[in-house]
């Protein structure tokens, strides 16, 4: 379902609910007001007729003459009262009056008043009754001195017609207004979503390599600006990722081409070697190329693992983790004649990702082995600092030239004087892994030699024994 249709349905349903609620509320309020006003008129009419009865000559004449006079006066005044209550087509003569003596004789009644008695002599006030199949609302007053009961009433059907007339006056225009309102809502929703349509059209027409920023115009709606900002951020990150991917593929293809070409050439030499010494030399060159290629493939896999692996923090002994990585590189160090030692005066416990941290340490130590000349010494130090836990690797190499020190972490970056096995990926792997762990790689020249180090924030650290 489109956003436009969804908004149309929501707004239309909301309008109908509000309209229906208003009709129900108005019907309730109107009925209450009509009941209140008409009940007040019934009470007023009953008191008016009772006053006429009391002021008549019923006390001075005989009962027959008084009854006749009372009947005539009651009918005349009652009719006037009933006619004064409501006027207009359909509502005239809806109110009626009855005058009964407490002995059970009807003294008088207005036109269209029921013939039979509506209430017993002991009932006064308001009552809902049914007479001749009609629902009536009556009000009764008893005069104990004159021994008469005055009953005034009207039809409940008339009251319902009044209320229904008001409700119909409100509801019937909805048959015309609501379709117009629906059309207006549909048109307004479409106009309101135009910026999104323009944004979608602009993105749809973009070339796949176009990662430029989406411009924000002054007329851009406030609600669309966060979307454009998020898209611009995504485009920028995609551009950086694609640039890294292209550089990575280009450099990896170039770096893989060199050892593969060497392998092919040395295999040819070994096959056509004139003597055993030449063949042995060619086989050693093949082994060297295979080792270099194997290291590069492993490092490429490490890079892919860093980019795609989610963090899994756990409690770690940093010194033990460093020792484990150093042991895994013992054969490489022995082959080059390089010694190393671990210094960990304290046993700092940290909470971090063991795989990423292990990759960073391994590549730092491996890089130090390649940078250190035969017979040299490598030092790995783990110690507590005020800011957290530091791991430093000291080697006997010359370190990075000043022009490359600021570019540490770039892939395939290595000094021109680097050894043959260097691929330029070790420090890139370390930098990427440390970036995910919230720290960065730092290089410096010290009296102990070239130093590569990183500091885990204090939030990652603690001290364990």
Short mmCIF file of C-alpha atoms in Angstrom, two decimals:
data_model
loop_
_atom_site.label_atom_id
_atom_site.label_comp_id
_atom_site.label_asym_id
_atom_site.label_seq_id
_atom_site.Cartn_x
_atom_site.Cartn_y
_atom_site.Cartn_z
CA UNK A 1 0.00 0.00 0.00
CA UNK A 2 1.37 3.41 -0.97
CA UNK A 3 1.99 6.14 1.60
CA UNK A 4 -0.46 8.37 -0.25
CA UNK A 5 -3.27 5.80 -0.04
CA UNK A 6 -2.42 5.03 3.59
CA UNK A 7 -2.54 8.71 4.54
CA UNK A 8 -5.79 9.15 2.62
CA UNK A 9 -7.42 6.25 4.46
CA UNK A 10 -6.14 7.40 7.85
CA UNK A 11 -7.27 11.00 7.37
CA UNK A 12 -10.63 9.98 5.91
CA UNK A 13 -11.27 7.50 8.72
CA UNK A 14 -10.24 10.10 11.29
CA UNK A 15 -12.60 12.65 9.74
CA UNK A 16 -15.49 10.18 9.76
CA UNK A 17 -14.81 9.22 13.36
CA UNK A 18 -14.71 12.88 14.43
CA UNK A 19 -17.87 13.65 12.47
CA UNK A 20 -19.72 10.65 13.87
CA UNK A 21 -18.57 11.49 17.39
CA UNK A 22 -19.81 15.05 16.91
CA UNK A 23 -23.19 13.78 15.73
CA UNK A 24 -23.50 11.43 18.71
CA UNK A 25 -22.44 14.16 21.12
CA UNK A 26 -24.81 16.74 19.60
CA UNK A 27 -27.67 14.21 19.66
CA UNK A 28 -26.98 13.54 23.35
CA UNK A 29 -26.69 17.22 24.27
CA UNK A 30 -29.71 18.23 22.15
CA UNK A 31 -31.88 15.52 23.68
CA UNK A 32 -30.87 16.59 27.18
CA UNK A 33 -31.61 20.25 26.40
CA UNK A 34 -34.94 19.42 24.71
CA UNK A 35 -35.96 17.29 27.70
CA UNK A 36 -34.99 20.07 30.07
CA UNK A 37 -36.81 22.83 28.15
CA UNK A 38 -39.98 20.84 27.46
CA UNK A 39 -40.12 19.50 31.02
CA UNK A 40 -39.86 23.07 32.26
CA UNK A 41 -42.72 24.05 29.95
CA UNK A 42 -44.80 21.14 31.17
CA UNK A 43 -44.24 22.24 34.74
CA UNK A 44 -45.06 25.85 33.83
CA UNK A 45 -48.24 24.82 32.02
CA UNK A 46 -49.37 22.60 34.91
CA UNK A 47 -48.88 25.41 37.40
CA UNK A 48 -50.73 27.80 35.08
CA UNK A 49 -53.73 25.49 34.83
CA UNK A 50 -53.63 24.85 38.61
CA UNK A 51 -53.72 28.59 39.24
CA UNK A 52 -56.74 28.89 36.91
CA UNK A 53 -58.49 26.16 38.85
CA UNK A 54 -57.75 27.87 42.16
CA UNK A 55 -58.98 31.29 40.96
CA UNK A 56 -62.24 29.94 39.47
CA UNK A 57 -65.62 30.24 41.19
CA UNK A 58 -65.57 26.58 42.18
CA UNK A 59 -65.75 27.52 45.89
CA UNK A 60 -68.82 29.77 45.55
CA UNK A 61 -71.09 27.90 43.12
CA UNK A 62 -72.67 24.52 43.22
CA UNK A 63 -70.55 21.68 42.01
CA UNK A 64 -72.25 21.26 38.62
CA UNK A 65 -71.98 24.94 37.67
CA UNK A 66 -68.45 25.14 39.05
CA UNK A 67 -67.46 22.01 37.15
CA UNK A 68 -68.83 23.46 33.92
CA UNK A 69 -67.09 26.77 34.43
CA UNK A 70 -63.89 25.02 35.45
CA UNK A 71 -64.06 22.77 32.42
CA UNK A 72 -64.56 25.68 30.07
CA UNK A 73 -61.85 27.78 31.69
CA UNK A 74 -59.45 24.88 31.93
CA UNK A 75 -59.99 23.93 28.32
CA UNK A 76 -59.55 27.53 27.19
CA UNK A 77 -56.48 28.26 29.29
CA UNK A 78 -55.04 24.79 28.83
CA UNK A 79 -55.41 25.10 25.12
CA UNK A 80 -53.73 28.50 25.20
CA UNK A 81 -50.86 27.08 27.29
CA UNK A 82 -50.44 24.11 24.99
CA UNK A 83 -50.52 26.31 21.93
CA UNK A 84 -47.96 28.64 23.45
CA UNK A 85 -45.45 25.87 24.06
CA UNK A 86 -44.66 24.95 20.50
CA UNK A 87 -45.68 26.46 17.22
CA UNK A 88 -44.95 25.41 13.71
CA UNK A 89 -46.01 22.68 11.32
CA UNK A 90 -46.13 19.26 12.92
CA UNK A 91 -45.84 20.50 16.51
CA UNK A 92 -49.13 22.32 17.19
CA UNK A 93 -51.54 20.87 19.71
CA UNK A 94 -48.96 18.35 20.90
CA UNK A 95 -49.42 19.36 24.53
CA UNK A 96 -52.59 18.39 26.43
CA UNK A 97 -54.17 18.93 29.82
CA UNK A 98 -56.51 16.90 32.07
CA UNK A 99 -58.29 18.03 35.25
CA UNK A 100 -59.60 15.27 37.52
CA UNK A 101 -61.41 15.47 40.81
CA UNK A 102 -60.01 13.18 43.47
CA UNK A 103 -63.38 11.41 43.48
CA UNK A 104 -62.61 10.10 39.99
CA UNK A 105 -64.61 12.57 37.85
CA UNK A 106 -63.00 14.30 34.89
CA UNK A 107 -63.66 17.99 35.35
CA UNK A 108 -62.14 19.11 32.08
CA UNK A 109 -59.52 18.38 29.41
CA UNK A 110 -57.92 20.12 26.49
CA UNK A 111 -58.33 19.19 22.85
CA UNK A 112 -56.67 15.89 21.85
CA UNK A 113 -56.11 14.97 25.51
CA UNK A 114 -56.55 11.24 26.25
CA UNK A 115 -59.95 10.24 27.63
CA UNK A 116 -58.69 7.85 30.26
CA UNK A 117 -56.88 8.55 33.48
CA UNK A 118 -53.08 8.64 33.09
CA UNK A 119 -51.94 8.65 36.73
CA UNK A 120 -53.34 7.57 40.07
CA UNK A 121 -54.34 10.29 42.58
CA UNK A 122 -51.26 9.81 44.72
CA UNK A 123 -48.79 10.36 41.80
CA UNK A 124 -47.29 13.79 41.24
CA UNK A 125 -44.30 15.14 39.32
CA UNK A 126 -42.92 13.77 36.03
CA UNK A 127 -43.81 10.34 34.66
CA UNK A 128 -43.50 8.47 31.36
CA UNK A 129 -46.72 6.66 30.52
CA UNK A 130 -48.35 4.94 27.56
CA UNK A 131 -51.91 5.70 26.48
CA UNK A 132 -53.67 4.37 23.42
CA UNK A 133 -50.35 3.07 22.09
CA UNK A 134 -48.59 6.43 22.41
CA UNK A 135 -45.65 7.18 24.70
CA UNK A 136 -46.33 10.31 26.75
CA UNK A 137 -44.41 12.50 29.16
CA UNK A 138 -46.73 13.95 31.84
CA UNK A 139 -46.45 16.21 34.85
CA UNK A 140 -49.11 16.10 37.60
CA UNK A 141 -50.06 18.52 40.41
CA UNK A 142 -52.58 17.65 43.17
CA UNK A 143 -54.48 20.43 45.00
CA UNK A 144 -55.65 18.82 48.25
CA UNK A 145 -57.82 21.84 49.18
CA UNK A 146 -59.82 21.72 45.96
CA UNK A 147 -59.39 17.96 45.72
CA UNK A 148 -58.34 18.07 42.07
CA UNK A 149 -55.42 16.68 40.06
CA UNK A 150 -54.03 18.67 37.12
CA UNK A 151 -52.10 16.60 34.56
CA UNK A 152 -50.22 18.21 31.66
CA UNK A 153 -48.30 16.17 29.08
CA UNK A 154 -46.92 15.91 25.60
CA UNK A 155 -45.88 13.21 23.16
CA UNK A 156 -42.40 11.62 23.39
CA UNK A 157 -42.62 11.07 19.66
CA UNK A 158 -42.73 14.83 19.20
CA UNK A 159 -39.60 15.17 21.32
CA UNK A 160 -37.81 12.52 19.26
CA UNK A 161 -38.76 14.35 16.06
CA UNK A 162 -37.22 17.53 17.44
CA UNK A 163 -33.94 15.78 18.25
CA UNK A 164 -33.88 13.88 14.98
CA UNK A 165 -34.49 17.11 13.10
CA UNK A 166 -31.39 18.66 14.65
CA UNK A 167 -29.28 15.54 13.98
CA UNK A 168 -30.49 15.31 10.39
CA UNK A 169 -29.67 18.96 9.90
CA UNK A 170 -26.09 18.10 10.86
CA UNK A 171 -25.77 14.67 9.23
CA UNK A 172 -27.40 15.28 5.86
CA UNK A 173 -24.84 17.89 4.71
CA UNK A 174 -22.19 15.20 5.31
CA UNK A 175 -23.48 13.35 2.25
CA UNK A 176 -22.31 16.32 0.19
CA UNK A 177 -19.41 17.55 2.31
CA UNK A 178 -17.65 14.24 2.94
CA UNK A 179 -17.07 13.35 -0.75
CA UNK A 180 -15.70 16.85 -1.31
CA UNK A 181 -13.56 16.51 1.79
CA UNK A 182 -12.30 13.10 0.60
CA UNK A 183 -11.25 14.64 -2.71
CA UNK A 184 -9.55 17.50 -0.91
CA UNK A 185 -7.69 15.06 1.37
CA UNK A 186 -6.54 13.02 -1.63
CA UNK A 187 -5.33 16.13 -3.45
CA UNK A 188 -3.65 17.55 -0.34
CA UNK A 189 -1.92 14.25 0.41
CA UNK A 190 -0.55 14.11 -3.10
CA UNK A 191 0.72 17.69 -2.85
CA UNK A 192 2.28 16.99 0.52
CA UNK A 193 4.17 13.95 -0.81
CA UNK A 194 5.53 15.75 -3.87
CA UNK A 195 8.96 16.38 -2.23
CA UNK A 196 9.35 12.64 -1.66
CA UNK A 197 8.42 11.92 -5.25
CA UNK A 198 10.96 14.48 -6.47
CA UNK A 199 13.61 12.96 -4.21
CA UNK A 200 12.85 9.45 -5.47
CA UNK A 201 12.97 10.65 -9.08
CA UNK A 202 16.31 12.39 -8.53
CA UNK A 203 17.80 9.25 -6.97
CA UNK A 204 16.35 7.04 -9.71
CA UNK A 205 18.03 9.11 -12.43
CA UNK A 206 21.45 9.00 -10.78
CA UNK A 207 24.29 7.05 -12.33
CA UNK A 208 25.57 4.12 -10.30
CA UNK A 209 28.94 5.83 -9.82
CA UNK A 210 27.45 9.18 -8.81
CA UNK A 211 27.95 9.45 -5.03
CA UNK A 212 27.63 13.24 -4.90
CA UNK A 213 25.64 14.91 -2.14
CA UNK A 214 21.93 15.56 -2.60
CA UNK A 215 21.44 19.34 -2.42
CA UNK A 216 19.03 20.78 0.14
CA UNK A 217 17.00 23.69 -1.19
CA UNK A 218 15.57 26.43 1.08
CA UNK A 219 12.10 25.19 0.13
CA UNK A 220 12.87 21.62 1.21
CA UNK A 221 10.30 20.62 3.87
CA UNK A 222 11.65 20.24 7.37
CA UNK A 223 10.49 16.61 7.56
CA UNK A 224 12.48 15.69 4.41
CA UNK A 225 15.75 17.26 5.56
CA UNK A 226 16.70 14.44 7.99
CA UNK A 227 16.06 11.92 5.19
CA UNK A 228 18.31 13.85 2.80
CA UNK A 229 20.98 14.19 5.51
CA UNK A 230 20.88 10.45 6.18
CA UNK A 231 21.04 9.68 2.46
CA UNK A 232 24.01 12.03 2.04
CA UNK A 233 25.80 10.31 4.90
CA UNK A 234 25.05 6.92 3.37
CA UNK A 235 26.26 8.06 -0.05
CA UNK A 236 29.48 9.37 1.49
CA UNK A 237 30.11 6.08 3.29
CA UNK A 238 29.30 4.10 0.13
CA UNK A 239 31.70 6.27 -1.84
CA UNK A 240 34.48 5.64 0.67
CA UNK A 241 33.72 1.92 0.74
CA UNK A 242 33.73 1.64 -3.03
CA UNK A 243 36.94 3.61 -3.29
CA UNK A 244 38.56 1.33 -0.73
CA UNK A 245 37.22 -1.70 -2.58
CA UNK A 246 38.58 -0.52 -5.92
CA UNK A 247 41.97 0.31 -4.40
CA UNK A 248 42.00 -2.98 -2.58
CA UNK A 249 41.25 -5.02 -5.70
CA UNK A 250 43.74 -3.05 -7.76
CA UNK A 251 46.57 -3.31 -5.24
CA UNK A 252 45.79 -6.95 -4.38
CA UNK A 253 45.87 -7.92 -8.06
CA UNK A 254 49.19 -6.12 -8.48
CA UNK A 255 50.74 -7.66 -5.36
CA UNK A 256 49.53 -11.16 -6.21
CA UNK A 257 50.87 -10.87 -9.73
CA UNK A 258 54.49 -10.49 -8.59
CA UNK A 259 54.82 -13.72 -6.54
CA UNK A 260 52.79 -15.69 -9.08
CA UNK A 261 55.10 -14.55 -11.86
CA UNK A 262 58.07 -15.53 -9.70
CA UNK A 263 56.53 -18.94 -9.06
CA UNK A 264 56.05 -19.53 -12.76
CA UNK A 265 59.59 -18.50 -13.60
CA UNK A 266 61.23 -20.52 -10.80
CA UNK A 267 59.16 -23.57 -11.73
CA UNK A 268 60.51 -23.28 -15.28
CA UNK A 269 64.07 -22.95 -13.93
CA UNK A 270 63.66 -25.95 -11.65
CA UNK A 271 62.36 -28.06 -14.53
CA UNK A 272 65.24 -27.14 -16.84
CA UNK A 273 68.01 -26.79 -14.22
CA UNK A 274 71.35 -28.16 -15.52
CA UNK A 275 72.40 -29.39 -12.09
CA UNK A 276 71.14 -30.12 -8.59
CA UNK A 277 72.40 -26.84 -7.13
CA UNK A 278 70.44 -24.77 -9.66
CA UNK A 279 67.32 -26.84 -9.10
CA UNK A 280 67.66 -26.47 -5.30
CA UNK A 281 68.02 -22.70 -5.65
CA UNK A 282 64.91 -22.56 -7.81
CA UNK A 283 62.94 -24.63 -5.31
CA UNK A 284 64.00 -22.28 -2.51
CA UNK A 285 62.77 -19.34 -4.58
CA UNK A 286 59.47 -21.17 -5.13
CA UNK A 287 59.15 -21.73 -1.39
CA UNK A 288 59.83 -18.04 -0.77
CA UNK A 289 57.14 -17.00 -3.26
CA UNK A 290 54.64 -19.46 -1.81
CA UNK A 291 55.33 -18.15 1.70
CA UNK A 292 54.84 -14.58 0.54
CA UNK A 293 51.65 -15.45 -1.31
CA UNK A 294 50.33 -17.45 1.62
CA UNK A 295 50.93 -14.53 3.97
CA UNK A 296 49.18 -12.12 1.65
CA UNK A 297 46.16 -14.41 1.23
CA UNK A 298 45.94 -14.81 5.00
CA UNK A 299 46.08 -11.07 5.47
CA UNK A 300 43.41 -10.51 2.84
CA UNK A 301 41.20 -12.98 4.69
CA UNK A 302 41.95 -11.14 7.94
CA UNK A 303 40.84 -7.87 6.35
CA UNK A 304 37.59 -9.46 5.16
CA UNK A 305 37.01 -10.88 8.62
CA UNK A 306 37.50 -7.47 10.24
CA UNK A 307 35.06 -5.77 7.88
CA UNK A 308 32.30 -8.37 8.24
CA UNK A 309 32.62 -9.71 11.78
CA UNK A 310 30.39 -8.30 14.57
CA UNK A 311 31.97 -7.39 17.90
CA UNK A 312 31.83 -10.02 20.65
CA UNK A 313 33.25 -8.42 23.84
CA UNK A 314 34.48 -10.76 26.59
CA UNK A 315 36.77 -10.65 29.62
CA UNK A 316 40.40 -11.11 28.47
CA UNK A 317 43.87 -11.36 30.00
CA UNK A 318 45.79 -9.03 27.66
CA UNK A 319 49.22 -10.39 28.63
CA UNK A 320 48.09 -13.98 28.02
CA UNK A 321 46.60 -12.99 24.66
CA UNK A 322 49.87 -11.30 23.64
CA UNK A 323 51.88 -14.35 24.71
CA UNK A 324 49.62 -16.61 22.66
CA UNK A 325 50.15 -14.54 19.51
CA UNK A 326 53.92 -14.43 20.07
CA UNK A 327 54.07 -18.21 20.42
CA UNK A 328 52.21 -18.63 17.11
CA UNK A 329 55.01 -16.62 15.40
CA UNK A 330 57.95 -18.44 16.99
CA UNK A 331 58.87 -20.32 13.79
CA UNK A 332 58.97 -17.07 11.82
CA UNK A 333 61.14 -15.36 14.42
CA UNK A 334 63.48 -18.34 14.68
CA UNK A 335 63.80 -18.55 10.91
CA UNK A 336 65.01 -14.95 10.83
CA UNK A 337 67.09 -15.26 14.00
CA UNK A 338 65.08 -12.69 15.93
CA UNK A 339 64.40 -13.04 19.65
CA UNK A 340 61.55 -11.49 21.60
CA UNK A 341 60.35 -11.18 25.16
CA UNK A 342 57.09 -10.22 26.88
CA UNK A 343 57.07 -7.71 29.72
CA UNK A 344 53.92 -7.64 31.81
CA UNK A 345 54.59 -6.50 35.39
CA UNK A 346 50.86 -6.50 36.02
CA UNK A 347 48.11 -8.76 34.70
CA UNK A 348 45.59 -6.29 33.31
CA UNK A 349 42.16 -7.73 32.59
CA UNK A 350 40.17 -6.09 29.84
CA UNK A 351 36.82 -6.53 28.17
CA UNK A 352 37.21 -6.59 24.42
CA UNK A 353 36.87 -8.71 21.29
CA UNK A 354 39.46 -11.49 21.40
CA UNK A 355 39.58 -12.09 17.62
CA UNK A 356 40.08 -8.46 16.58
CA UNK A 357 42.54 -7.79 19.39
CA UNK A 358 44.46 -10.98 18.53
CA UNK A 359 44.69 -9.94 14.86
CA UNK A 360 46.02 -6.52 15.85
CA UNK A 361 48.69 -7.97 18.18
CA UNK A 362 49.74 -10.69 15.73
CA UNK A 363 50.24 -8.26 12.86
CA UNK A 364 52.18 -5.85 15.07
CA UNK A 365 54.55 -8.61 16.18
CA UNK A 366 54.83 -10.00 12.65
CA UNK A 367 55.58 -6.53 11.30
CA UNK A 368 58.27 -6.12 13.99
CA UNK A 369 59.87 -9.44 13.01
CA UNK A 370 60.18 -8.34 9.38
CA UNK A 371 61.50 -4.93 10.40
CA UNK A 372 64.19 -6.29 12.77
CA UNK A 373 67.50 -7.50 11.40
CA UNK A 374 68.79 -10.99 12.16
CA UNK A 375 70.11 -11.24 15.70
CA UNK A 376 67.91 -8.37 16.84
CA UNK A 377 65.47 -8.29 19.75
CA UNK A 378 61.76 -7.52 19.89
CA UNK A 379 60.05 -6.36 23.08
CA UNK A 380 56.34 -6.61 23.80
CA UNK A 381 55.18 -4.63 26.84
CA UNK A 382 51.78 -4.64 28.54
CA UNK A 383 51.25 -2.09 31.29
CA UNK A 384 48.63 -0.01 33.03
CA UNK A 385 48.37 3.71 32.29
CA UNK A 386 46.17 6.35 33.92
CA UNK A 387 44.04 6.36 30.76
CA UNK A 388 43.78 2.57 30.39
CA UNK A 389 45.93 -0.36 29.28
CA UNK A 390 48.76 0.06 26.77
CA UNK A 391 50.32 -2.60 24.60
CA UNK A 392 53.59 -1.61 22.91
CA UNK A 393 55.83 -3.51 20.47
CA UNK A 394 59.48 -2.41 20.15
CA UNK A 395 61.55 -3.50 17.14
CA UNK A 396 65.03 -2.82 15.87
CA UNK A 397 63.96 -1.46 12.51
CA UNK A 398 64.28 2.09 11.20
CA UNK A 399 60.55 2.72 11.49
CA UNK A 400 58.32 4.51 9.01
CA UNK A 401 59.77 7.54 7.20
CA UNK A 402 58.24 10.89 8.28
CA UNK A 403 56.37 11.21 4.97
CA UNK A 404 54.62 7.87 5.61
CA UNK A 405 54.06 8.13 9.38
CA UNK A 406 50.93 10.22 8.89
CA UNK A 407 49.47 7.63 6.49
CA UNK A 408 49.71 4.71 8.86
CA UNK A 409 46.89 2.27 8.31
CA UNK A 410 46.67 2.65 4.52
CA UNK A 411 46.55 -0.64 2.67
CA UNK A 412 49.66 -1.76 0.73
CA UNK A 413 51.68 1.07 2.21
CA UNK A 414 55.29 0.09 2.83
CA UNK A 415 58.68 1.82 2.61
CA UNK A 416 60.65 1.31 -0.55
CA UNK A 417 63.41 -0.29 1.50
CA UNK A 418 61.09 -2.84 3.09
CA UNK A 419 61.93 -6.52 3.01
CA UNK A 420 60.63 -8.77 0.31
CA UNK A 421 57.95 -10.46 2.41
CA UNK A 422 56.22 -7.20 3.35
CA UNK A 423 52.82 -6.73 1.75
CA UNK A 424 51.77 -3.42 3.28
CA UNK A 425 48.71 -5.01 4.84
CA UNK A 426 49.88 -5.74 8.39
CA UNK A 427 49.51 -2.22 9.78
CA UNK A 428 46.27 -1.73 7.81
CA UNK A 429 44.80 -4.82 9.47
CA UNK A 430 45.95 -3.58 12.86
CA UNK A 431 44.54 -0.09 12.33
CA UNK A 432 41.16 -1.37 11.12
CA UNK A 433 40.85 -3.82 14.02
CA UNK A 434 41.81 -1.20 16.59
CA UNK A 435 39.39 1.34 15.08
CA UNK A 436 36.53 -1.08 15.70
CA UNK A 437 37.76 -1.47 19.30
CA UNK A 438 37.75 2.29 19.87
CA UNK A 439 41.49 3.00 19.82
CA UNK A 440 44.21 3.85 17.31
CA UNK A 441 47.72 2.82 16.38
CA UNK A 442 50.60 5.17 17.28
CA UNK A 443 54.22 4.96 16.12
CA UNK A 444 57.24 6.69 17.67
CA UNK A 445 61.02 6.45 17.90
CA UNK A 446 62.30 5.74 21.42
CA UNK A 447 65.63 4.84 23.04
CA UNK A 448 64.50 1.20 22.95
CA UNK A 449 63.87 1.36 19.23
CA UNK A 450 60.88 1.92 16.99
CA UNK A 451 57.64 1.68 19.00
CA UNK A 452 54.17 0.71 17.73
CA UNK A 453 51.50 0.92 20.44
CA UNK A 454 47.82 1.31 21.18
CA UNK A 455 45.90 2.25 24.30
CA UNK A 456 42.65 0.53 25.23
CA UNK A 457 40.31 3.02 26.93
CA UNK A 458 39.83 2.68 30.68
CA UNK A 459 36.26 1.50 30.11
CA UNK A 460 37.77 -1.68 28.65
CA UNK A 461 40.21 -2.36 31.49
CA UNK A 462 40.59 -3.69 34.99
CA UNK A 463 43.23 -5.56 36.98
CA UNK A 464 43.11 -9.29 37.53
CA UNK A 465 45.52 -11.62 39.27
#
